[in-house]
PDB file with SEQRES, HELIX, SHEET and CRYST1 records, atoms N, CA, C and O in Angstrom:
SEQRES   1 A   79  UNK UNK UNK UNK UNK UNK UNK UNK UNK UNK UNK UNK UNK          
SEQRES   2 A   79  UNK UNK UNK UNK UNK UNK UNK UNK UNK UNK UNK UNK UNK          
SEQRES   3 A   79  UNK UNK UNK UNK UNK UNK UNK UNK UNK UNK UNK UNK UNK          
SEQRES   4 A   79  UNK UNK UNK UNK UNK UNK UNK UNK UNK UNK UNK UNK UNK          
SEQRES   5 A   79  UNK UNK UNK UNK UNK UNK UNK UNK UNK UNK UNK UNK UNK          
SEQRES   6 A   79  UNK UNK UNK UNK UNK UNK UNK UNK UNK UNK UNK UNK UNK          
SEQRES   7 A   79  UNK                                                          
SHEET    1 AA1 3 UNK A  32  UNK A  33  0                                        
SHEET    2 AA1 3 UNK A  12  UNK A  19 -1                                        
SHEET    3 AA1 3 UNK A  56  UNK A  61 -1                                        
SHEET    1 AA2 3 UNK A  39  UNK A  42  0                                        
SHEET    2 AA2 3 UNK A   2  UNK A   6 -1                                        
SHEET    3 AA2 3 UNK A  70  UNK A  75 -1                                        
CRYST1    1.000    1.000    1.000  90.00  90.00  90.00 P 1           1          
ATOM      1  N   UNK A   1      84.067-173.724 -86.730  1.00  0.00           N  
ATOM      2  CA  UNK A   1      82.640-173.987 -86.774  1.00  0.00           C  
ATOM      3  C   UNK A   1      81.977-172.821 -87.490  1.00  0.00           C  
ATOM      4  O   UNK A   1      82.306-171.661 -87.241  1.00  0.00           O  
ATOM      5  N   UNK A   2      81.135-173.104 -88.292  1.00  0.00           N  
ATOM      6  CA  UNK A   2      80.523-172.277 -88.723  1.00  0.00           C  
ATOM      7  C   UNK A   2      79.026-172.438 -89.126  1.00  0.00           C  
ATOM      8  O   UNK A   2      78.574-173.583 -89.098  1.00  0.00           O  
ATOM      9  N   UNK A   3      78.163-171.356 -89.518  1.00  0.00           N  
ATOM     10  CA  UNK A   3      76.908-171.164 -88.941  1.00  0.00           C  
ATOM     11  C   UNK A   3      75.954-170.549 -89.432  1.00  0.00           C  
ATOM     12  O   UNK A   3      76.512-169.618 -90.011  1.00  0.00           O  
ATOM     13  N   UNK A   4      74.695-170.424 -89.619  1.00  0.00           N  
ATOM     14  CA  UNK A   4      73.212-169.254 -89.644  1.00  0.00           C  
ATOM     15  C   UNK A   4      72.861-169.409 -89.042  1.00  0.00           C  
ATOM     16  O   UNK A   4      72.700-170.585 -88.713  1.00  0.00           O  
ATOM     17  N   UNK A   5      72.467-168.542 -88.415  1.00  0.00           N  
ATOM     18  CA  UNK A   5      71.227-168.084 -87.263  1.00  0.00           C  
ATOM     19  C   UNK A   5      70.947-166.694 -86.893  1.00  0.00           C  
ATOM     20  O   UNK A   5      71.672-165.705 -86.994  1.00  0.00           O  
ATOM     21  N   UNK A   6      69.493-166.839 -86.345  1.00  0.00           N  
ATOM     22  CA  UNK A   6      68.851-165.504 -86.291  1.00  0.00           C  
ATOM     23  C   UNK A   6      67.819-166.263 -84.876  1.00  0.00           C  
ATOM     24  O   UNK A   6      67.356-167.392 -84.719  1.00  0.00           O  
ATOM     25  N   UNK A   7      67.779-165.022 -84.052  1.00  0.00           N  
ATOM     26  CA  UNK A   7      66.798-164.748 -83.095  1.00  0.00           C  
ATOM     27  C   UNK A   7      65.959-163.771 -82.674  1.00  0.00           C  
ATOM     28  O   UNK A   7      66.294-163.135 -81.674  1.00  0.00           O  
ATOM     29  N   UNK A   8      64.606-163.432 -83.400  1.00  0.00           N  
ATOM     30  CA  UNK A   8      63.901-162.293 -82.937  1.00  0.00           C  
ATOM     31  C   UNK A   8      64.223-161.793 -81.435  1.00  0.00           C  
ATOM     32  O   UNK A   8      64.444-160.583 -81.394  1.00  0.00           O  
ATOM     33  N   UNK A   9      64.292-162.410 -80.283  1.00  0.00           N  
ATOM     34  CA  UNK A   9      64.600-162.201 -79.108  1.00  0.00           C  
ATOM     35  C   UNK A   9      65.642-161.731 -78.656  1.00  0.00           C  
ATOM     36  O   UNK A   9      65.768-161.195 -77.555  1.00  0.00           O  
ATOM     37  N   UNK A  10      66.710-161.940 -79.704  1.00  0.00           N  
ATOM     38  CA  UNK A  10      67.809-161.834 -79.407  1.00  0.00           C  
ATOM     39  C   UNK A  10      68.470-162.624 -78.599  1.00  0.00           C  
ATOM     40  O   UNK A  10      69.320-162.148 -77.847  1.00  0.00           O  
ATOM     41  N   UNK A  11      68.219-163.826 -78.618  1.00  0.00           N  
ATOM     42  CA  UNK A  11      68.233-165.163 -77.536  1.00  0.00           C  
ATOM     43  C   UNK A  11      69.735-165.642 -77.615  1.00  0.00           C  
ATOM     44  O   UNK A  11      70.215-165.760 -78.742  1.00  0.00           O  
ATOM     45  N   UNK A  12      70.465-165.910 -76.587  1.00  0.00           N  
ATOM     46  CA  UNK A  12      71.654-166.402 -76.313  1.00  0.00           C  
ATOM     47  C   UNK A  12      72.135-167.832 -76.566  1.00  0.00           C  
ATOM     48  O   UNK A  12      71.709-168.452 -75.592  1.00  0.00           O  
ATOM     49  N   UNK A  13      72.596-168.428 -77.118  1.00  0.00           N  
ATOM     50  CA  UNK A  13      73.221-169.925 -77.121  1.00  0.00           C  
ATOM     51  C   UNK A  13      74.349-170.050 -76.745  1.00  0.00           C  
ATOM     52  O   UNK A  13      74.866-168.974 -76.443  1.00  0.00           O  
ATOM     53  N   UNK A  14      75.059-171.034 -76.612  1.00  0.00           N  
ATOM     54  CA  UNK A  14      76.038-172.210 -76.445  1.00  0.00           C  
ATOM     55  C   UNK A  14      76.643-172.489 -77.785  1.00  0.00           C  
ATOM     56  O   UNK A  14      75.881-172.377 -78.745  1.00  0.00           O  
ATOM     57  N   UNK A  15      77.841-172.821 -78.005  1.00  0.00           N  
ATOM     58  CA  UNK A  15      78.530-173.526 -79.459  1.00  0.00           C  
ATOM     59  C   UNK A  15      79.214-174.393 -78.730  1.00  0.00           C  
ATOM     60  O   UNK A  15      79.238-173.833 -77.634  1.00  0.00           O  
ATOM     61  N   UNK A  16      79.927-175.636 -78.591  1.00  0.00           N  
ATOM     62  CA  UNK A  16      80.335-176.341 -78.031  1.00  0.00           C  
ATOM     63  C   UNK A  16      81.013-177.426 -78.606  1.00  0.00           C  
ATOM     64  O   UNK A  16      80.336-178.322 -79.110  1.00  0.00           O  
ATOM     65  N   UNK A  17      82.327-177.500 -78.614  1.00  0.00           N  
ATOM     66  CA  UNK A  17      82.836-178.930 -79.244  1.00  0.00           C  
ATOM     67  C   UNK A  17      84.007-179.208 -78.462  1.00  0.00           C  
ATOM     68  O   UNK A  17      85.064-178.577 -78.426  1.00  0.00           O  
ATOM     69  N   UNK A  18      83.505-180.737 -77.543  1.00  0.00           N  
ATOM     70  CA  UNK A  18      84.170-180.752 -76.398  1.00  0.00           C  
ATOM     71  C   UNK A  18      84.543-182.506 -77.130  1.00  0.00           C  
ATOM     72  O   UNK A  18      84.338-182.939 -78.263  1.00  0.00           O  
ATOM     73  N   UNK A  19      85.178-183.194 -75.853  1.00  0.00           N  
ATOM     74  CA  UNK A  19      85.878-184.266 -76.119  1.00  0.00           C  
ATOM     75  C   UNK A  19      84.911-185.400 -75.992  1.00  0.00           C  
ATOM     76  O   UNK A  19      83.891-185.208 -75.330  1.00  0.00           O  
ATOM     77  N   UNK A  20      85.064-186.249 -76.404  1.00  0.00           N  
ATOM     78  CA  UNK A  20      83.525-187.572 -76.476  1.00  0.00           C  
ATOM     79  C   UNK A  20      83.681-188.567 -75.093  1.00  0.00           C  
ATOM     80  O   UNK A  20      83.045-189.621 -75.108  1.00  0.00           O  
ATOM     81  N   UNK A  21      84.322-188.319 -74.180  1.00  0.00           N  
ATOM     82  CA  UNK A  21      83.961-189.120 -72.880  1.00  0.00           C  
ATOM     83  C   UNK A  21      84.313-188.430 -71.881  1.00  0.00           C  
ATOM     84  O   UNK A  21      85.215-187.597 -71.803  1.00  0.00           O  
ATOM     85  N   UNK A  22      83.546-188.805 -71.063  1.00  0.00           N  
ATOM     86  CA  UNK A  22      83.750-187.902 -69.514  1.00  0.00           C  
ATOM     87  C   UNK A  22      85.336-187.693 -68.893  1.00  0.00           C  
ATOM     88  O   UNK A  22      86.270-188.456 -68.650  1.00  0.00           O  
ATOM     89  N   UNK A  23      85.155-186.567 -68.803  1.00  0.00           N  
ATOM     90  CA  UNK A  23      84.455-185.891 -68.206  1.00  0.00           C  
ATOM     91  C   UNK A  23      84.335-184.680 -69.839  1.00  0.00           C  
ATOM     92  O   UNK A  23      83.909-183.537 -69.668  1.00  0.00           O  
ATOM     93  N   UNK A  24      84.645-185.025 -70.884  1.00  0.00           N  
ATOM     94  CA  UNK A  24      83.887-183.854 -72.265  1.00  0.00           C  
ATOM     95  C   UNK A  24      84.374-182.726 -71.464  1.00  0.00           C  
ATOM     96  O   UNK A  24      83.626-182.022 -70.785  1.00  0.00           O  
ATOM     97  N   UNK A  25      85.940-182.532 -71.581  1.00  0.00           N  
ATOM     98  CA  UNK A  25      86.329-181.148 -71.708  1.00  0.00           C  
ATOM     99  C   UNK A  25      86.220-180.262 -73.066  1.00  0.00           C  
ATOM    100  O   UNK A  25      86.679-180.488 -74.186  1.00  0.00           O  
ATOM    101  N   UNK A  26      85.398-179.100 -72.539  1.00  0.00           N  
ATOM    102  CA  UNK A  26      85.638-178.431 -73.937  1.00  0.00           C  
ATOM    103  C   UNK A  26      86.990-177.796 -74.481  1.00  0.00           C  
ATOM    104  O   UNK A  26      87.894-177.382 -73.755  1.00  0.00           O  
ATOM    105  N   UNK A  27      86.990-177.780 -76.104  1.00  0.00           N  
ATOM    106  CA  UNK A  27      88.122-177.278 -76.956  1.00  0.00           C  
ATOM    107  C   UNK A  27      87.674-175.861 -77.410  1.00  0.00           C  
ATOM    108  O   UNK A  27      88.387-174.887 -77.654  1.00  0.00           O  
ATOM    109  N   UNK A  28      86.276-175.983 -77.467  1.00  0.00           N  
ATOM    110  CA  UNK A  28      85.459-174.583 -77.921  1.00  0.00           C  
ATOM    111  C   UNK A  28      83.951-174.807 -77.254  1.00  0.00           C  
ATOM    112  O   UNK A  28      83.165-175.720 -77.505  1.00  0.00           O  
ATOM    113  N   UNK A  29      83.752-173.471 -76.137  1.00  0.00           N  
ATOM    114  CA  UNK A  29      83.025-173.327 -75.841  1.00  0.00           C  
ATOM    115  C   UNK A  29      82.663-171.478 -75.406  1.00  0.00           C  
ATOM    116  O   UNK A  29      83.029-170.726 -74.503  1.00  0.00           O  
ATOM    117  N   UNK A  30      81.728-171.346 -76.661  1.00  0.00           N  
ATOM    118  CA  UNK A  30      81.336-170.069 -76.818  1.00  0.00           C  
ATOM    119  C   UNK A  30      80.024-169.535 -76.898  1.00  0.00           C  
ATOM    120  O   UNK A  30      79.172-170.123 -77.564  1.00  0.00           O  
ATOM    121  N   UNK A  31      79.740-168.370 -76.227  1.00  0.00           N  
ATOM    122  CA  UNK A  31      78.133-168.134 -75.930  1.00  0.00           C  
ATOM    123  C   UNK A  31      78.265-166.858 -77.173  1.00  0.00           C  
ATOM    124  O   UNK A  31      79.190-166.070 -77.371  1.00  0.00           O  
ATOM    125  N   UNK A  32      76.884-167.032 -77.925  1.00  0.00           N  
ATOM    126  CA  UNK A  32      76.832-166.723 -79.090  1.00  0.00           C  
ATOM    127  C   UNK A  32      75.346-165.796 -78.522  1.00  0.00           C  
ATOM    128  O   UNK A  32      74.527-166.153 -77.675  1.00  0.00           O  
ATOM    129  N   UNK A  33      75.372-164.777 -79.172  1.00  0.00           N  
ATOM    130  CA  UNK A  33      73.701-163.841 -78.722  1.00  0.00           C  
ATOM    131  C   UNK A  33      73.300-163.513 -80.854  1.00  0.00           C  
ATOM    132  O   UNK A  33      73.825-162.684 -81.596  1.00  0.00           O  
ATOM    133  N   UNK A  34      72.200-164.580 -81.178  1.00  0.00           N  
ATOM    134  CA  UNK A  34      72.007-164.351 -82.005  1.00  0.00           C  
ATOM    135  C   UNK A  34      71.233-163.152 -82.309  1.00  0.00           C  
ATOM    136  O   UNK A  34      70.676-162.605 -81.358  1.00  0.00           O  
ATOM    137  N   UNK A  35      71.055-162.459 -83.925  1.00  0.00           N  
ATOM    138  CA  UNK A  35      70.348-161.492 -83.860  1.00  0.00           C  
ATOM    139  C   UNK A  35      68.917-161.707 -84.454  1.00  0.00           C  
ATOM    140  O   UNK A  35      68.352-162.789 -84.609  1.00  0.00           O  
ATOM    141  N   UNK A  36      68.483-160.561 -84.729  1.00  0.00           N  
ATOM    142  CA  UNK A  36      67.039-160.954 -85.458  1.00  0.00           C  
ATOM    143  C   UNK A  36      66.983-161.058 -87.300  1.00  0.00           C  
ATOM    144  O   UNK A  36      66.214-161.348 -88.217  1.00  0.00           O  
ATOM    145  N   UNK A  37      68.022-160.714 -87.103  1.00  0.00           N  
ATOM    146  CA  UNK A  37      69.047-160.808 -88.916  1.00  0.00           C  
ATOM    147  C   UNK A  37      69.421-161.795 -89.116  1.00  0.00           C  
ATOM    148  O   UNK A  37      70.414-162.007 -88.420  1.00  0.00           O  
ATOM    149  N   UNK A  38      69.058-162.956 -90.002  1.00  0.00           N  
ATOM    150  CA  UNK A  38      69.999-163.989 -90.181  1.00  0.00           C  
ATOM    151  C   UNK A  38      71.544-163.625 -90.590  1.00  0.00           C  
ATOM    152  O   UNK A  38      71.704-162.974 -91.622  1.00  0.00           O  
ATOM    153  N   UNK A  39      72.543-163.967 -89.918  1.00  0.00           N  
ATOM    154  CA  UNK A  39      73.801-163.578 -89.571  1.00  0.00           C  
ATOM    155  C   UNK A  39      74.786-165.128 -89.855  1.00  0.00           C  
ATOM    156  O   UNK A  39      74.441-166.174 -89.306  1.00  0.00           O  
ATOM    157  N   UNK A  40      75.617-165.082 -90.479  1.00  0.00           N  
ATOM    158  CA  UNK A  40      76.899-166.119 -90.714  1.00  0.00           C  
ATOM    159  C   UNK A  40      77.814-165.349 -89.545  1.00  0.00           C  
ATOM    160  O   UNK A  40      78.212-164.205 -89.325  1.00  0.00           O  
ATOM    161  N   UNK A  41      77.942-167.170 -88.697  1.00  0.00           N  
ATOM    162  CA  UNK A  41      78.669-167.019 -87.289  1.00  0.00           C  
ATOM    163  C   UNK A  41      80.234-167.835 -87.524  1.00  0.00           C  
ATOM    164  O   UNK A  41      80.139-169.024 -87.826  1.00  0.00           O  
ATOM    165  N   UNK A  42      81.070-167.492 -87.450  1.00  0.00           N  
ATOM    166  CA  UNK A  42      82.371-167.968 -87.657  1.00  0.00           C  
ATOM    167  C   UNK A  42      82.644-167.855 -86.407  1.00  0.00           C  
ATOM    168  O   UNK A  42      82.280-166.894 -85.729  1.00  0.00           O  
ATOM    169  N   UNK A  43      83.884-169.658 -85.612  1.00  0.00           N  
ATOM    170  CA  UNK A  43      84.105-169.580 -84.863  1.00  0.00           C  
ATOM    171  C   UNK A  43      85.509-170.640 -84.944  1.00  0.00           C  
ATOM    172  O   UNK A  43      85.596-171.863 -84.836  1.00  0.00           O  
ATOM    173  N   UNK A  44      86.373-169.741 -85.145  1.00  0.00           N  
ATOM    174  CA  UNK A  44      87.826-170.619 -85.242  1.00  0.00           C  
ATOM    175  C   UNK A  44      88.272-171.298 -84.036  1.00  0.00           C  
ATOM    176  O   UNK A  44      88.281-170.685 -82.968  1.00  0.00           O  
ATOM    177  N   UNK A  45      88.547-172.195 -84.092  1.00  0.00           N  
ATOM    178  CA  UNK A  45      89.321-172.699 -83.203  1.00  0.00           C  
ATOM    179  C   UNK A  45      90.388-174.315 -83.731  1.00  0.00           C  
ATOM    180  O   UNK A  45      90.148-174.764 -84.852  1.00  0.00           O  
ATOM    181  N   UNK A  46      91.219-174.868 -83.062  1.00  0.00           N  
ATOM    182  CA  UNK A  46      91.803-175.686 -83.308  1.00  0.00           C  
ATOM    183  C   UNK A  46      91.861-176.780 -82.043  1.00  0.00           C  
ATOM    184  O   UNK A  46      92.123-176.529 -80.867  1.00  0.00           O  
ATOM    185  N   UNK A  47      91.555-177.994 -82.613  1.00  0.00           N  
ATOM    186  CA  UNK A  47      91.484-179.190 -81.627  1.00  0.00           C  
ATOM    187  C   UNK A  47      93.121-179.356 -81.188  1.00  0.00           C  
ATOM    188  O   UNK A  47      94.094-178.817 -81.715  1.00  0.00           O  
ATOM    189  N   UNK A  48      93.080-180.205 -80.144  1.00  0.00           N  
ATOM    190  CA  UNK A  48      94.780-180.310 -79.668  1.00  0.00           C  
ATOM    191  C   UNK A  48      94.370-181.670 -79.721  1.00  0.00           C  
ATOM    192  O   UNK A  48      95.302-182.411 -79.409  1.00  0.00           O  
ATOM    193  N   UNK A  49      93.233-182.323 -80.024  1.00  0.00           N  
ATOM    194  CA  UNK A  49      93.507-184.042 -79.763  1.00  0.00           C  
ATOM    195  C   UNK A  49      93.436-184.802 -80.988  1.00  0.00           C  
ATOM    196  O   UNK A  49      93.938-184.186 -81.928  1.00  0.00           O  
ATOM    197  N   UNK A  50      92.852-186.245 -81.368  1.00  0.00           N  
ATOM    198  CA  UNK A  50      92.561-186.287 -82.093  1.00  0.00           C  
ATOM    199  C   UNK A  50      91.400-186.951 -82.282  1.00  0.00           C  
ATOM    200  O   UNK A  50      91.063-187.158 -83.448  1.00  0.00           O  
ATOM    201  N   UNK A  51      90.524-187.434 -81.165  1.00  0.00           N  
ATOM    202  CA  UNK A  51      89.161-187.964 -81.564  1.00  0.00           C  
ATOM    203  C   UNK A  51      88.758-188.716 -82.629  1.00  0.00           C  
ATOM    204  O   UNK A  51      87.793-188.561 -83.378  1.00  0.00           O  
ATOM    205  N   UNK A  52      89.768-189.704 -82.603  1.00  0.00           N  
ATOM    206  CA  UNK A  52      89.477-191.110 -83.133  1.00  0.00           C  
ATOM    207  C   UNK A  52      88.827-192.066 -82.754  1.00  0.00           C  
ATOM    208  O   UNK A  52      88.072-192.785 -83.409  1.00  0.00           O  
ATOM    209  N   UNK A  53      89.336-192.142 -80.746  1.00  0.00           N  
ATOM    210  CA  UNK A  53      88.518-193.019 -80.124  1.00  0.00           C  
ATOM    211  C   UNK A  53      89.138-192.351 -78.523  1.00  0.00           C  
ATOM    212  O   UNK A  53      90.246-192.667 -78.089  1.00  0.00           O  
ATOM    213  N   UNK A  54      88.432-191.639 -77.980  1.00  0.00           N  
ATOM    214  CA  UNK A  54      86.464-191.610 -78.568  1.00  0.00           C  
ATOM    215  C   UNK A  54      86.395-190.428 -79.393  1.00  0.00           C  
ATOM    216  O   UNK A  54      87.223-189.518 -79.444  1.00  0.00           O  
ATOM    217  N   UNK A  55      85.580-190.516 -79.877  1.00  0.00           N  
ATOM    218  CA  UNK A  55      84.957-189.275 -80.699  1.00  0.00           C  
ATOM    219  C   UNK A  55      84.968-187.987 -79.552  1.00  0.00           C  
ATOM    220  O   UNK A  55      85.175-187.944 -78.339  1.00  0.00           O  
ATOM    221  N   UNK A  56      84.594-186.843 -80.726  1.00  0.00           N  
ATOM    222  CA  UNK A  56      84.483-185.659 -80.181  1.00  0.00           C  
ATOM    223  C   UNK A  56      83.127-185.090 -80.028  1.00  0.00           C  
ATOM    224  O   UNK A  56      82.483-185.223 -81.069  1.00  0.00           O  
ATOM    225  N   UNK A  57      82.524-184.540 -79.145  1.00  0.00           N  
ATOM    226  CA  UNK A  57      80.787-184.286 -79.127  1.00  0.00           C  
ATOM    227  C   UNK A  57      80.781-182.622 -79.984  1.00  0.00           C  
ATOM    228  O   UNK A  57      81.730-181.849 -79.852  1.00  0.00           O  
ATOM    229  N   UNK A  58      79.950-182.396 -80.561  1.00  0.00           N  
ATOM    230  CA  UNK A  58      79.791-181.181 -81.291  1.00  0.00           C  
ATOM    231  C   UNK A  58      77.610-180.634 -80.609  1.00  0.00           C  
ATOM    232  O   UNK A  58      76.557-181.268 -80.677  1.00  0.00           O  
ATOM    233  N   UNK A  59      77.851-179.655 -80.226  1.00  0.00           N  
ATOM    234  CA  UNK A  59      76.177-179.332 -79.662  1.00  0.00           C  
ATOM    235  C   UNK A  59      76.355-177.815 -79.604  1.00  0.00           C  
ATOM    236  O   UNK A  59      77.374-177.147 -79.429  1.00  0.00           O  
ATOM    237  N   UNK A  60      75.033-177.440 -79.808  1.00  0.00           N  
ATOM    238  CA  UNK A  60      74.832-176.224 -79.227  1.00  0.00           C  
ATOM    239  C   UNK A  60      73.927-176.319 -78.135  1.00  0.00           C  
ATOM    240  O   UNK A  60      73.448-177.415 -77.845  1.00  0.00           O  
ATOM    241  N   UNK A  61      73.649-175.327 -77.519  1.00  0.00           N  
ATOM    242  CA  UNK A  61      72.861-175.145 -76.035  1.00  0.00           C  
ATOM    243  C   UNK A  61      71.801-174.033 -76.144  1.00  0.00           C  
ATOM    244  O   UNK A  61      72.048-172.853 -76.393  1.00  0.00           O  
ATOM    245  N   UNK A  62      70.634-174.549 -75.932  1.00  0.00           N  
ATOM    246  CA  UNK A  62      69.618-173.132 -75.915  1.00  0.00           C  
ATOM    247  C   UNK A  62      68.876-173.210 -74.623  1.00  0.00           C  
ATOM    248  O   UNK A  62      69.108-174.228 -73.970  1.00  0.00           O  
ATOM    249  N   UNK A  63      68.051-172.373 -74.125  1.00  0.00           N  
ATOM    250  CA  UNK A  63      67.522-172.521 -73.013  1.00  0.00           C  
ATOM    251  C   UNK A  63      68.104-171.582 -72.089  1.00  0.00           C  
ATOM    252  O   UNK A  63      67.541-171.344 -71.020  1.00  0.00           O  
ATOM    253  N   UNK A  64      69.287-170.980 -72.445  1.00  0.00           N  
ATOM    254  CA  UNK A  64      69.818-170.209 -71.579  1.00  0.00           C  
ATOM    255  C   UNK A  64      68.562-168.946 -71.015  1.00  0.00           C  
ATOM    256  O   UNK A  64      68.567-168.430 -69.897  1.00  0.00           O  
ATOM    257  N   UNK A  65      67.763-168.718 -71.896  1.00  0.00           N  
ATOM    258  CA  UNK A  65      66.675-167.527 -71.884  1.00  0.00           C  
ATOM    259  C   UNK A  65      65.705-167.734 -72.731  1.00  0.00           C  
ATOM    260  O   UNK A  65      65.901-167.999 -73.917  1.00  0.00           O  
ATOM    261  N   UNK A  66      64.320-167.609 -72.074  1.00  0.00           N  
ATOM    262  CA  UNK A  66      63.453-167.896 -73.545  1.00  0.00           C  
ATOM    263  C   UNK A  66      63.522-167.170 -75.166  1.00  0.00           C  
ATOM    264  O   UNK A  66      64.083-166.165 -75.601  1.00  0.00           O  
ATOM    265  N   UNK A  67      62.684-168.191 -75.762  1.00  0.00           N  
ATOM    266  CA  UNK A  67      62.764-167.313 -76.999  1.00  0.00           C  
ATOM    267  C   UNK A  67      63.301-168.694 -77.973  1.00  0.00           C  
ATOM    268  O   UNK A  67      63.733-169.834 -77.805  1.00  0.00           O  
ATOM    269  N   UNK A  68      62.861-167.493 -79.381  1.00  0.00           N  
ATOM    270  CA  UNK A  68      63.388-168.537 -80.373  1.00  0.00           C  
ATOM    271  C   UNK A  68      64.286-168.653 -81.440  1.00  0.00           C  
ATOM    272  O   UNK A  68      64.596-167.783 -82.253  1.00  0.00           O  
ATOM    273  N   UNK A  69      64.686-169.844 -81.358  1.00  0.00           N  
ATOM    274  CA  UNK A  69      65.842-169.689 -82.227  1.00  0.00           C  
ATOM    275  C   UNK A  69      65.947-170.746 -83.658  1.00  0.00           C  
ATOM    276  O   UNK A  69      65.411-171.852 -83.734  1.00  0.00           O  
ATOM    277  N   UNK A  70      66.837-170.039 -84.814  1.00  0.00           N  
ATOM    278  CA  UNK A  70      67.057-170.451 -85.924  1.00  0.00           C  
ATOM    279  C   UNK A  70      68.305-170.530 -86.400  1.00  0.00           C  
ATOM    280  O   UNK A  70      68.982-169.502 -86.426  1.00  0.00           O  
ATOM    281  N   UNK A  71      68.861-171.817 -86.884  1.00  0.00           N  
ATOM    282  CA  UNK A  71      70.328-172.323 -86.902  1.00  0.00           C  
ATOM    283  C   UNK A  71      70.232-173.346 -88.242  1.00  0.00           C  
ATOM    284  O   UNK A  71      69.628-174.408 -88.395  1.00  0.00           O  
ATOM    285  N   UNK A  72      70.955-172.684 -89.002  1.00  0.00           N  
ATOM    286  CA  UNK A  72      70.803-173.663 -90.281  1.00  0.00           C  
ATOM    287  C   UNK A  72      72.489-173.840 -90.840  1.00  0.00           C  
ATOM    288  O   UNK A  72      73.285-173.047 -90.336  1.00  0.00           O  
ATOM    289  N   UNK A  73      72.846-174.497 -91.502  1.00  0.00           N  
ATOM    290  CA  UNK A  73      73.854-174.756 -92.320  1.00  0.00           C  
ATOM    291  C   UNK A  73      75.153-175.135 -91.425  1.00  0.00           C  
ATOM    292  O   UNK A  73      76.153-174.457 -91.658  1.00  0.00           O  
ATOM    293  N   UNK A  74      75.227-175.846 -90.720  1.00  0.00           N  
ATOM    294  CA  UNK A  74      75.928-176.038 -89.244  1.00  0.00           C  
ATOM    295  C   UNK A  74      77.082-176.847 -90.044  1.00  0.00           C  
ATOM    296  O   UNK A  74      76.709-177.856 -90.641  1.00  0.00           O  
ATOM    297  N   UNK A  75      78.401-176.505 -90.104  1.00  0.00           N  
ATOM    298  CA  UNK A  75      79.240-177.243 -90.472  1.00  0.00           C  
ATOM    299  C   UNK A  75      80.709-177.210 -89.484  1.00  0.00           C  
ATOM    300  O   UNK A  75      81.013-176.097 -89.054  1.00  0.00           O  
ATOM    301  N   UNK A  76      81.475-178.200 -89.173  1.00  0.00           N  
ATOM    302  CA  UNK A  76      82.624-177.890 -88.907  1.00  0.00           C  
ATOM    303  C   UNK A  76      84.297-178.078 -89.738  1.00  0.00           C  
ATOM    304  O   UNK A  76      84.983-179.100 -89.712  1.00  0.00           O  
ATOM    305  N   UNK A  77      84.558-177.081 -90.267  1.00  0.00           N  
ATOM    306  CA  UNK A  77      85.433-177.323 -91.123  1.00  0.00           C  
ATOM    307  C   UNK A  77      87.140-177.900 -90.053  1.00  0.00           C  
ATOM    308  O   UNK A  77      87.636-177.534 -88.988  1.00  0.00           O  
ATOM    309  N   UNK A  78      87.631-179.293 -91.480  1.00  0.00           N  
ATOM    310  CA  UNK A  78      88.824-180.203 -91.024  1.00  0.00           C  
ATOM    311  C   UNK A  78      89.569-179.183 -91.670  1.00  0.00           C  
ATOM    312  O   UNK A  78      90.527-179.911 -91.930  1.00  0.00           O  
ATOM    313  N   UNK A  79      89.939-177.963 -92.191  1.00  0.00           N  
ATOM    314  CA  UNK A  79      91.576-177.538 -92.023  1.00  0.00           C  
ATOM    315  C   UNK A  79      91.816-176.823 -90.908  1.00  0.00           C  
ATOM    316  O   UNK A  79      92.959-176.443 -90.652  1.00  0.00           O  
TER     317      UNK A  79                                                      
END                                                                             
């Protein structure tokens, strides 16, 4: 997964890419403390399934602490 973001606050998120039906165990689930610098966030990981059916959920999480946040160019790379 990979990423921009910046938080004047220095505000905490969630990265998350879990499995697409309940109970959505996560494969990657990482708390990220953005900065006030827009910053490229790299976050390797490798699926063990294959989320054909069902799909796989991809989210981030904010709210952990106020404040605001900025997240642009959100991609998850297939190699």
């Amino acid at each position: 997964v990979h990423f921009w973001g910046r938080s004047v606050q220095n505000t905490p998120i969630w990265v998350i890419f879990e499995e697409g039906k309940s109970p959505h165990t996560p494969e990657l689930q990482e708390k990220v403390t953005l900065t006030p610098q827009w910053k490229q966030y790299e976050l390797p990981f490798r699926t063990t399934r294959d989320h054909v059916s069902p799909r796989a959920n991809f989210c981030i999480k904010a709210g952990i602490q106020a404040g605001e946040i900025e997240v642009s160019g959100i991609y998850v790379d297939g190699n």
